[in-house]
Amino acid sequence: MASPYSKELLLDMYRKMYLIRRFEERAGQQYTLGKIAGFCHLYIGQEAVAVGPVEALRPDDYMLSAYRDHGQPLARGSDAGMVMAELMGRDTGYSKGKGGSMHIFDIEHHFYGGYGIVGGQIPLAAGMAFASRYRNEDRVTVCYFGDAAASQGALHETFNMASKWKLPVIYICENNRYGMGTAISRIAAVPEIYKRASAYDMRGEPVDGMDVLAMYEAVKDAAEYCRAGKGPVLLEANTYRFRGHSMADPATYRTKHEVEEERKGDPIPKLRAYIKKQGLAQDDVFESIEEEVNVLVDQAVKFADESPEPSLDELWRDTIVEEGEEDVRPRERVLGQKVNWPTYPSGQELKVTWDLEPREQAEAADKKAGLIR
Amino acid sequence: MPELMYREALNQALAEEMERDANVYLIGEEVGRYNGAFKVSQGLLDKFGSARIIDAPIAELGFTGLSVGAAMVGLRPVVEMMTWNFAILAMDQIVNNAAKLRHMSGGQLRCPIVFRGPGGAGGRLSSQHSQALEANYAHFPGLKVIAPATPADAKGMLKAAIRDENPVLMFEGERLYAIKGEVPEGEHVVPLGKADVKREGSDVTIITWSRMYYFCMQAAEELAKEGISAEVLDLRTLRPLDEEAILASVRKTNRAVIVEEGWGLAGVGASVVDIIQSKAFDDLDAPVERVTGLDVNMSYAANLENATQPDAPKIIAAVKKVLYREGA
């Protein structure tokens, strides 16, 4: 049977997954060389969880993540050199080196950040989706979080509101089975995270996070559901990180055998085999993609390494927005490229038509209860 | 000029700013159909509808974080905390997200949001409900912290806070809501970061903010009867502190007393003392005195509650101490 996916789409997915893999391998290497410091959480093994959804979404859909956050912006088109520069704490990074590995922000590509407090981004995503509803836009927000974050109160408080107010937000739990060194099964009464959605009358489904096409289909479907105003969706992407929690973690809490077994499910060769089986491309095509990406990543490392540290004047910028101060547009600042920047309707243009709790509904409920207000 | 209660002044500010800018919405517990736990949002649901006056579940962390997210993409939320005691549950979202978004994003994002609600002792509510917590938040770069005492300032500063491009935390007071005062109509905006000399004097500067202001004014009147001329400087904004106004007043009177409802250790007053000792040391004729809440948890019993808080007699005693007129 012919593939329902175009060759362009499939090769684009391959290229993006390979880019993340290669970028992360070089980031790990730069960490051991002492060029990257602090915490550095690699995405190796989880590439399909970022790439499938990015391909299924519109470029202007909002996205945000936790601190394992290099994969999504790279998939969305962020400049690899500027991401690497951020990892190295250089002035040419997306946040001028102020955020580092855990805080990649690329607003031009609608990537609203990596967050370092477990679960802290979950309510933010509902708020971004709230803003879309408030402005009557058909935009979707996609929020990543890890399996350990599912135990945070922030998740439960947010799911309740997101479902009650039918907010267009897709939550993707990246269940890589370990919250740092603790297996999810050791700390969760219900280790199947997707089941938690049912408590809030919210759609929840497990997805094979090692299969980029499964991720693509799940998010495409979820995005349609959200755009139709049906409410939020929780997807549990069952995945596995091939490396430790961060570069500082030797991962002694899992067996070599387990990691070897999981590596057999590597999403990149899996997609390559699929494309070959469909007869859409052969090894030479993959080799040329890989060669091109290797050069790109080499250039990214070189760009970052040759970039200066931020000036000390930067200490006093970006804490408080002064009157009349514009937002910083990183690619414009660093590369001199004109970029599209999000704009919002002014307070006079905006007409809010959303009725969050229709009056008649509330009054009918009062009447039924025999209440006179 | 019409006379309004503090809560009415806030209500006016909200209504005017929501009228002006459809990006402004109010969210919090009981703000809608109940018309506000302290009636600050009286009548606003009828005026602006349920998408802009939002009854939230009791989930401070959740609705605070949700609103920080909405502010990241262009809305201008006003988050009502039923009291700041409950907002401790939301502190992660205020401190780790709202205060740091501009920084973490290297200037790409802004977070124009107001968190507001009553702080300080409410009256016979024991320890969990009687905390002046503004000093905690004044500690964090990336936030602005305001605590107006009068209805006029409450209105003007809330309007300024809603228009500000940064996260602003506003500490009101359960015992301030019914206080009356003259409030200018219409476009009355009080700039943030500016202290106000509420009473001029020449012998001593009493520096304060929020509800303690009224005890300070009472003390100043008592002192006047004894021929002591006290200046009362209402800080109004606690971050950023108005250094210029503090120094100008102390250079004039050469003596200072700082009155703070909260605890002394790591209080805002400690920072004010630091400004004075490092920049106006030679102008001082006496060590600076502080009057603060006692270093204990607040009790329910009326006599214990009263004894825990600053009041006019304590302020008068401190003023006499800096004037070396103890026992007078």
XYZ file of N, CA and C in Angstrom, chain A residues 80-280:
603
model
N 20.339 26.805 14.729
C 21.100 25.850 15.551
C 22.304 26.527 16.209
N 22.937 27.439 15.513
C 24.101 28.132 16.073
C 23.712 28.973 17.279
N 22.560 29.624 17.177
C 22.126 30.466 18.293
C 21.650 29.638 19.489
N 21.094 28.444 19.223
C 20.738 27.556 20.344
C 22.025 27.077 21.012
N 22.999 26.667 20.199
C 24.273 26.195 20.764
C 24.966 27.327 21.535
N 24.875 28.548 20.998
C 25.487 29.700 21.685
C 24.831 29.933 23.041
N 23.514 29.711 23.113
C 22.820 29.849 24.401
C 23.340 28.794 25.369
N 23.536 27.581 24.878
C 24.056 26.501 25.732
C 25.444 26.856 26.270
N 26.203 27.584 25.465
C 27.565 27.942 25.889
C 27.608 29.267 26.661
N 26.448 29.899 26.828
C 26.409 31.155 27.584
C 27.019 32.327 26.834
N 26.730 32.413 25.550
C 27.318 33.472 24.724
C 26.290 34.546 24.361
N 26.787 35.708 24.009
C 25.946 36.858 23.661
C 25.044 36.573 22.461
N 25.474 35.671 21.578
C 24.718 35.382 20.359
C 23.633 34.329 20.575
N 23.447 33.911 21.820
C 22.389 32.947 22.105
C 21.016 33.600 22.062
N 19.989 32.772 22.025
C 18.617 33.293 21.936
C 18.278 34.207 23.111
N 18.852 33.936 24.279
C 18.592 34.796 25.442
C 19.860 35.508 25.879
N 20.760 35.757 24.931
C 22.022 36.463 25.194
C 22.861 35.734 26.237
N 22.640 34.417 26.350
C 23.412 33.654 27.329
C 22.885 33.769 28.748
N 21.727 34.365 28.926
C 21.207 34.552 30.288
C 20.430 33.332 30.789
N 19.962 32.528 29.851
C 19.111 31.405 30.249
C 19.833 30.071 30.251
N 20.656 29.838 29.250
C 21.362 28.564 29.159
C 20.477 27.438 28.637
N 20.971 26.232 28.830
C 20.323 25.032 28.273
C 18.854 24.882 28.668
N 18.513 25.243 29.887
C 17.147 24.983 30.375
C 16.123 26.010 29.922
N 16.601 27.151 29.397
C 15.660 28.229 29.064
C 15.859 28.723 27.633
N 15.507 27.872 26.675
C 15.538 28.300 25.278
C 14.184 28.952 24.966
N 14.231 30.178 24.478
C 13.016 30.891 24.057
C 13.241 31.369 22.631
N 12.317 31.087 21.739
C 12.394 31.604 20.374
C 10.988 32.033 19.965
N 10.660 33.255 20.313
C 9.287 33.744 20.134
C 8.952 33.871 18.647
N 9.948 34.196 17.837
C 9.726 34.286 16.384
C 9.105 32.974 15.869
N 9.583 31.852 16.403
C 9.051 30.541 16.006
C 7.997 30.028 16.982
N 7.447 30.961 17.750
C 6.377 30.621 18.694
C 6.767 29.511 19.654
N 8.026 29.511 20.042
C 8.458 28.601 21.102
C 8.661 29.426 22.366
N 7.755 29.236 23.326
C 7.666 30.120 24.487
C 8.427 29.614 25.707
N 9.453 28.859 25.452
C 10.398 28.620 26.523
C 10.500 27.235 27.097
N 11.640 27.080 27.709
C 11.942 25.926 28.520
C 11.914 26.393 29.971
N 11.302 25.605 30.824
C 11.102 26.000 32.219
C 11.751 25.002 33.171
N 12.382 25.526 34.208
C 13.221 24.713 35.078
C 12.567 24.206 36.346
N 11.341 24.661 36.638
C 10.648 24.162 37.824
C 9.657 23.107 37.336
N 9.789 21.896 37.824
C 8.987 20.786 37.286
C 7.485 21.107 37.342
N 6.856 21.108 36.191
C 5.415 21.352 36.101
C 5.030 22.822 36.037
N 5.983 23.722 36.201
C 5.675 25.157 36.261
C 5.130 25.734 34.970
N 5.404 25.082 33.846
C 4.931 25.587 32.556
C 3.506 25.129 32.247
N 2.998 24.190 33.012
C 1.673 23.614 32.695
C 0.560 24.663 32.792
N 0.497 25.451 33.882
C -0.524 26.513 33.899
C -0.288 27.595 32.845
N 0.960 27.901 32.537
C 1.245 28.933 31.530
C 0.581 28.564 30.206
N 0.698 27.303 29.833
C 0.152 26.844 28.551
C -1.362 27.035 28.514
N -2.020 26.743 29.628
C -3.477 26.934 29.675
C -3.799 28.414 29.500
N -2.952 29.270 30.039
C -3.172 30.712 29.917
C -2.984 31.205 28.497
N -2.014 30.630 27.801
C -1.813 31.015 26.402
C -3.016 30.561 25.571
N -3.510 29.366 25.883
C -4.710 28.867 25.190
C -5.929 29.711 25.568
N -5.959 30.137 26.815
C -7.027 31.024 27.282
C -7.023 32.314 26.447
N -5.831 32.865 26.226
C -5.719 34.105 25.446
C -6.227 33.881 24.023
N -5.937 32.729 23.445
C -6.431 32.432 22.090
C -7.945 32.403 22.059
N -8.522 31.777 23.077
C -9.986 31.723 23.147
C -10.582 33.099 23.372
N -9.943 33.844 24.223
C -10.392 35.193 24.580
C -10.416 36.079 23.345
N -9.419 35.887 22.468
C -9.323 36.699 21.245
C -10.026 36.050 20.068
N -10.634 34.893 20.329
C -11.367 34.180 19.287
C -10.463 33.771 18.114
N -9.238 33.315 18.443
C -8.324 32.799 17.424
C -8.448 31.268 17.423
N -8.090 30.649 16.301
C -8.178 29.182 16.285
C -6.809 28.534 16.500
N -5.984 29.208 17.258
C -4.644 28.733 17.542
C -4.678 27.675 18.654
N -3.712 26.758 18.588
C -3.602 25.715 19.604
C -2.292 25.931 20.370
N -2.290 25.590 21.632
C -1.044 25.613 22.418
C -0.639 24.181 22.733
N 0.632 23.872 22.530
C 1.144 22.540 22.861
C 2.159 22.670 23.984
N 1.939 21.907 25.043
C 2.810 21.995 26.217
C 3.406 20.632 26.549
N 4.721 20.587 26.588
C 5.428 19.363 26.971
C 5.721 19.365 28.468
N 5.669 18.187 29.061
C 6.162 18.044 30.440
C 6.578 16.586 30.629
N 7.365 16.334 31.653
C 7.842 14.980 31.882
C 6.902 14.160 32.745
N 7.156 12.864 32.843
C 6.273 11.994 33.632
C 6.236 12.423 35.100
N 7.367 12.910 35.619
C 7.395 13.281 37.037
C 6.506 14.486 37.319
N 6.353 15.371 36.326
C 5.534 16.568 36.522
C 4.059 16.234 36.706
N 3.675 15.034 36.289
C 2.268 14.643 36.415
C 1.837 14.525 37.867
N 2.802 14.480 38.773
C 2.452 14.415 40.199
C 2.327 15.791 40.833
N 2.649 16.839 40.094
C 2.579 18.189 40.648
C 1.131 18.678 40.740
N 0.865 19.446 41.790
C -0.460 20.045 41.935
C -0.802 20.950 40.769
N 0.222 21.605 40.204
C -0.009 22.525 39.085
C -0.749 21.818 37.950
N -0.415 20.564 37.708
C -1.062 19.826 36.619
C -2.545 19.638 36.917
N -2.845 19.248 38.128
C -4.237 18.953 38.459
C -5.086 20.225 38.505
N -4.524 21.289 39.048
C -5.258 22.561 39.077
C -5.521 23.041 37.649
N -4.536 22.854 36.801
C -4.663 23.346 35.434
C -5.624 22.497 34.607
N -5.520 21.188 34.735
C -6.429 20.310 33.968
C -7.880 20.645 34.289
N -8.140 20.893 35.556
C -9.509 21.225 35.975
C -10.022 22.460 35.232
N -9.210 23.513 35.208
C -9.653 24.754 34.547
C -9.691 24.594 33.033
N -8.668 23.944 32.486
C -8.584 23.795 31.029
C -9.795 23.032 30.505
N -10.215 22.020 31.243
C -11.349 21.222 30.803
C -12.662 21.971 31.018
N -12.790 22.604 32.175
C -14.027 23.334 32.480
C -14.256 24.457 31.455
N -13.172 25.118 31.052
C -13.292 26.254 30.136
C -12.989 25.874 28.687
N -12.827 24.578 28.432
C -12.587 24.060 27.076
C -11.473 24.817 26.343
N -10.329 24.867 26.978
C -9.211 25.611 26.402
C -8.500 24.775 25.332
N -8.096 25.410 24.235
C -7.452 24.684 23.136
C -5.975 24.403 23.418
N -5.728 23.457 24.294
C -4.347 23.146 24.669
C -4.122 21.635 24.619
N -2.998 21.256 24.025
C -2.610 19.839 23.972
C -1.439 19.647 24.926
N -1.630 18.812 25.907
C -0.539 18.486 26.823
C 0.124 17.195 26.360
N 1.434 17.259 26.161
C 2.163 16.054 25.773
C 3.081 15.665 26.926
N 2.703 14.566 27.593
C 3.565 14.066 28.654
C 4.638 13.205 28.007
N 5.887 13.610 28.163
C 6.989 12.799 27.644
C 7.345 11.797 28.731
N 6.724 10.643 28.666
C 6.978 9.634 29.692
C 8.204 8.818 29.298
N 9.355 9.255 29.818
C 10.581 8.500 29.549
C 10.893 7.556 30.712
N 9.890 7.374 31.555
C 9.858 6.369 32.621
C 10.667 6.702 33.863
N 11.452 7.789 33.821
C 12.223 8.154 35.006
C 12.126 9.647 35.257
N 11.740 10.025 36.473
C 11.856 11.399 36.907
C 13.219 11.497 37.558
N 14.168 12.042 36.844
C 15.578 11.965 37.215
C 15.928 10.492 37.437
N 16.167 10.055 38.674
C 16.567 8.658 38.896
C 15.455 7.781 39.436
N 14.245 8.342 39.532
C 13.158 7.600 40.154
C 12.168 7.095 39.103
N 12.026 5.789 39.043
C 11.092 5.198 38.074
C 9.677 5.646 38.409
N 8.927 6.004 37.387
C 7.563 6.491 37.584
C 6.725 5.471 38.358
N 6.970 4.194 38.105
C 6.184 3.139 38.779
C 6.430 3.132 40.294
N 7.549 3.705 40.729
C 7.844 3.718 42.173
C 7.098 4.820 42.916
N 6.707 5.892 42.191
C 6.120 7.028 42.909
C 4.690 7.364 42.478
N 4.197 6.713 41.431
C 2.863 7.074 40.950
C 1.858 5.977 41.257
N 0.732 6.371 41.873
C -0.333 5.402 42.144
C -0.912 4.899 40.832
N -0.955 5.787 39.830
C -1.425 5.407 38.493
C -0.317 5.782 37.513
N 0.552 4.833 37.184
C 1.696 5.194 36.332
C 1.310 5.514 34.888
N 0.122 5.114 34.466
C -0.324 5.474 33.111
C -0.868 6.899 33.197
N -0.050 7.837 32.787
C -0.377 9.252 33.003
C -1.659 9.657 32.271
N -1.869 9.095 31.091
C -3.028 9.531 30.288
C -4.346 9.331 31.015
N -4.358 8.341 31.930
C -5.606 8.049 32.650
C -6.036 9.204 33.545
N -5.078 10.057 33.903
C -5.423 11.157 34.815
C -6.385 12.151 34.173
N -6.406 12.177 32.854
C -7.313 13.100 32.167
C -8.765 12.805 32.501
N -9.067 11.507 32.693
C -10.475 11.122 32.886
C -11.061 11.764 34.141
N -10.214 12.051 35.118
C -10.711 12.680 36.348
C -11.263 14.074 36.072
N -10.849 14.662 34.950
C -11.289 16.018 34.617
C -12.156 16.039 33.362
N -12.720 14.885 33.039
C -13.588 14.775 31.869
C -12.880 15.324 30.627
N -11.645 14.908 30.484
C -10.776 15.450 29.452
C -10.267 14.271 28.632
N -10.043 14.516 27.345
C -9.571 13.439 26.482
C -8.115 13.092 26.820
N -7.809 11.829 26.999
C -6.440 11.397 27.301
C -6.119 10.110 26.573
N -4.951 10.049 25.951
C -4.578 8.865 25.161
C -3.083 8.572 25.274
N -2.736 7.276 25.247
C -1.312 6.939 25.139
C -0.891 6.940 23.671
N 0.357 7.306 23.424
C 0.891 7.309 22.068
C 2.279 6.670 22.105
N 2.639 5.989 21.035
C 3.990 5.442 20.940
C 4.949 6.594 20.615
N 5.645 7.028 21.632
C 6.540 8.174 21.476
C 7.830 7.837 20.751
N 8.017 6.578 20.402
C 9.203 6.201 19.641
C 8.868 6.100 18.154
N 7.655 6.524 17.816
C 7.206 6.435 16.424
C 6.743 7.834 15.985
N 7.527 8.448 15.137
C 7.233 9.831 14.753
C 5.882 9.947 14.035
N 5.513 8.928 13.301
C 4.236 8.992 12.573
C 3.056 8.861 13.530
N 3.241 8.062 14.557
C 2.179 7.949 15.571
C 2.007 9.287 16.285
N 3.123 9.945 16.579
C 3.053 11.254 17.234
C 2.381 12.274 16.306
N 2.740 12.203 15.046
C 2.168 13.106 14.046
C 0.644 12.950 13.989
N 0.205 11.723 13.864
C -1.238 11.462 13.758
C -1.978 11.893 15.024
N -1.402 11.569 16.170
C -2.080 11.877 17.439
C -2.259 13.387 17.602
N -1.226 14.144 17.246
C -1.297 15.593 17.446
C -2.169 16.251 16.381
N -2.133 15.705 15.185
C -2.981 16.249 14.130
C -4.458 16.138 14.548
N -4.791 14.969 15.041
C -6.156 14.715 15.482
C -6.510 15.579 16.697
N -5.591 15.658 17.635
C -5.839 16.441 18.849
C -5.999 17.925 18.506
N -5.197 18.413 17.556
C -5.260 19.829 17.187
C -6.606 20.161 16.542
N -7.099 19.246 15.733
C -8.428 19.465 15.122
C -9.501 19.549 16.198
N -9.404 18.658 17.156
C -10.341 18.601 18.274
C -10.313 19.919 19.064
N -9.098 20.397 19.325
C -8.942 21.661 20.068
C -9.482 22.843 19.272
N -9.137 22.878 18.001
C -9.573 24.011 17.166
C -11.094 24.042 17.016
N -11.711 22.876 17.145
C -13.170 22.815 17.052
C -13.830 23.253 18.364
N -13.008 23.636 19.350
C -13.558 24.142 20.617
C -14.018 23.056 21.557
N -13.506 21.816 21.348
C -13.986 20.710 22.178
C -13.220 20.566 23.496
N -12.149 21.327 23.645
C -11.425 21.279 24.917
C -10.031 20.711 24.801
N -9.374 20.555 25.941
C -7.966 20.137 25.951
C -7.792 18.634 25.723
N -6.574 18.250 25.387
C -6.239 16.839 25.172
C -4.926 16.544 25.902
N -4.879 15.385 26.528
C -3.622 14.916 27.118
C -3.122 13.719 26.315
N -1.914 13.826 25.799
C -1.286 12.706 25.113
C -0.105 12.233 25.948
N -0.061 10.962 26.202
C 1.085 10.410 26.927
C 1.996 9.740 25.918
N 3.106 10.379 25.634
C 4.059 9.840 24.669
C 5.011 8.915 25.408
N 4.868 7.623 25.179
C 5.751 6.668 25.847
C 7.064 6.604 25.090
N 8.097 7.086 25.772
C 9.379 7.252 25.099
C 10.496 6.800 26.040
N 11.706 7.057 25.648
C 12.848 6.623 26.457
C 14.032 7.505 26.133
N 14.725 7.958 27.179
C 15.942 8.712 26.886
C 17.122 7.749 26.941
N 17.939 7.832 25.906
C 19.059 6.901 25.831
C 20.200 7.324 26.747
N 20.210 8.592 27.142
C 21.267 9.089 28.021
C 20.708 9.333 29.423
N 21.557 9.810 30.331
C 21.116 10.077 31.696
C 20.147 11.249 31.747
N 19.628 11.533 32.943
C 18.693 12.648 33.127
C 19.320 13.952 32.624
N 20.543 14.206 33.069
C 21.306 15.340 32.555
C 22.714 14.826 32.308
N 23.567 15.706 31.832
C 24.940 15.269 31.576
C 25.645 14.838 32.863
N 25.122 15.276 34.000
C 25.762 14.960 35.276
C 25.308 13.605 35.821
N 24.446 12.912 35.099
C 23.811 11.704 35.623
C 24.344 10.448 34.920
N 25.035 9.563 35.652
C 25.531 8.333 35.019
C 24.438 7.275 34.822
N 23.254 7.523 35.330
C 22.090 6.644 35.130
C 22.330 5.226 35.614
N 22.772 5.111 36.850
C 23.026 3.783 37.419
C 21.748 3.112 37.933
N 20.639 3.813 37.845
C 19.369 3.278 38.341
C 18.662 2.417 37.302
N 19.265 2.226 36.144
C 18.648 1.334 35.166
C 19.745 0.442 34.588
N 19.364 -0.749 34.136
C 20.376 -1.717 33.711
C 20.833 -1.438 32.284
N 22.029 -1.880 32.007
C 22.577 -1.765 30.665
C 21.666 -2.517 29.688
N 21.180 -3.640 30.159
C 20.303 -4.468 29.328
C 19.047 -3.690 28.922
N 18.464 -2.987 29.908
C 17.244 -2.218 29.622
C 17.521 -1.175 28.533
N 18.628 -0.450 28.696
C 18.946 0.601 27.722
C 19.187 -0.012 26.341
N 19.897 -1.142 26.310
C 20.157 -1.805 25.016
C 18.862 -2.241 24.343
N 17.960 -2.765 25.143
C 16.659 -3.204 24.602
C 15.907 -2.002 24.011
N 15.910 -0.888 24.755
C 15.176 0.292 24.312
C 15.802 0.906 23.063
N 17.096 0.803 22.975
C 17.775 1.364 21.803
C 17.327 0.677 20.506
N 16.824 -0.523 20.647
C 16.309 -1.224 19.457
C 15.095 -0.495 18.889
N 14.449 0.305 19.731
C 13.276 1.050 19.265
C 13.614 2.459 18.803
N 14.877 2.729 18.579
C 15.330 4.061 18.140
C 14.444 4.610 17.017
N 13.840 5.792 17.228
C 12.871 6.306 16.247
C 13.499 6.693 14.906
N 14.793 6.967 14.888
C 15.394 7.445 13.631
C 15.570 6.311 12.612
N 16.259 5.221 12.981
C 16.313 4.100 12.029
C 14.924 3.557 11.687
N 14.008 3.672 12.644
C 12.644 3.180 12.398
C 12.010 3.933 11.229
N 12.147 5.249 11.233
C 11.561 6.047 10.147
C 12.303 5.773 8.833
N 13.602 5.648 8.939
C 14.404 5.377 7.735
C 13.963 4.063 7.081
N 13.758 3.048 7.918
C 13.315 1.745 7.393
C 11.952 1.869 6.722
N 11.085 2.667 7.341
C 9.733 2.855 6.773
C 9.818 3.513 5.393
N 10.612 4.566 5.318
C 10.722 5.306 4.048
C 11.307 4.400 2.963
N 12.315 3.631 3.344
C 12.937 2.719 2.365
C 11.940 1.651 1.912
N 11.209 1.144 2.864
C 10.235 0.094 2.560
C 9.157 0.616 1.603
N 8.832 1.902 1.787
C 7.839 2.524 0.901
C 8.442 2.849 -0.467
N 9.734 2.653 -0.586
C 10.412 2.924 -1.862
C 10.508 4.405 -2.197
N 10.443 5.257 -1.131
C 10.455 6.705 -1.387
C 11.868 7.272 -1.425
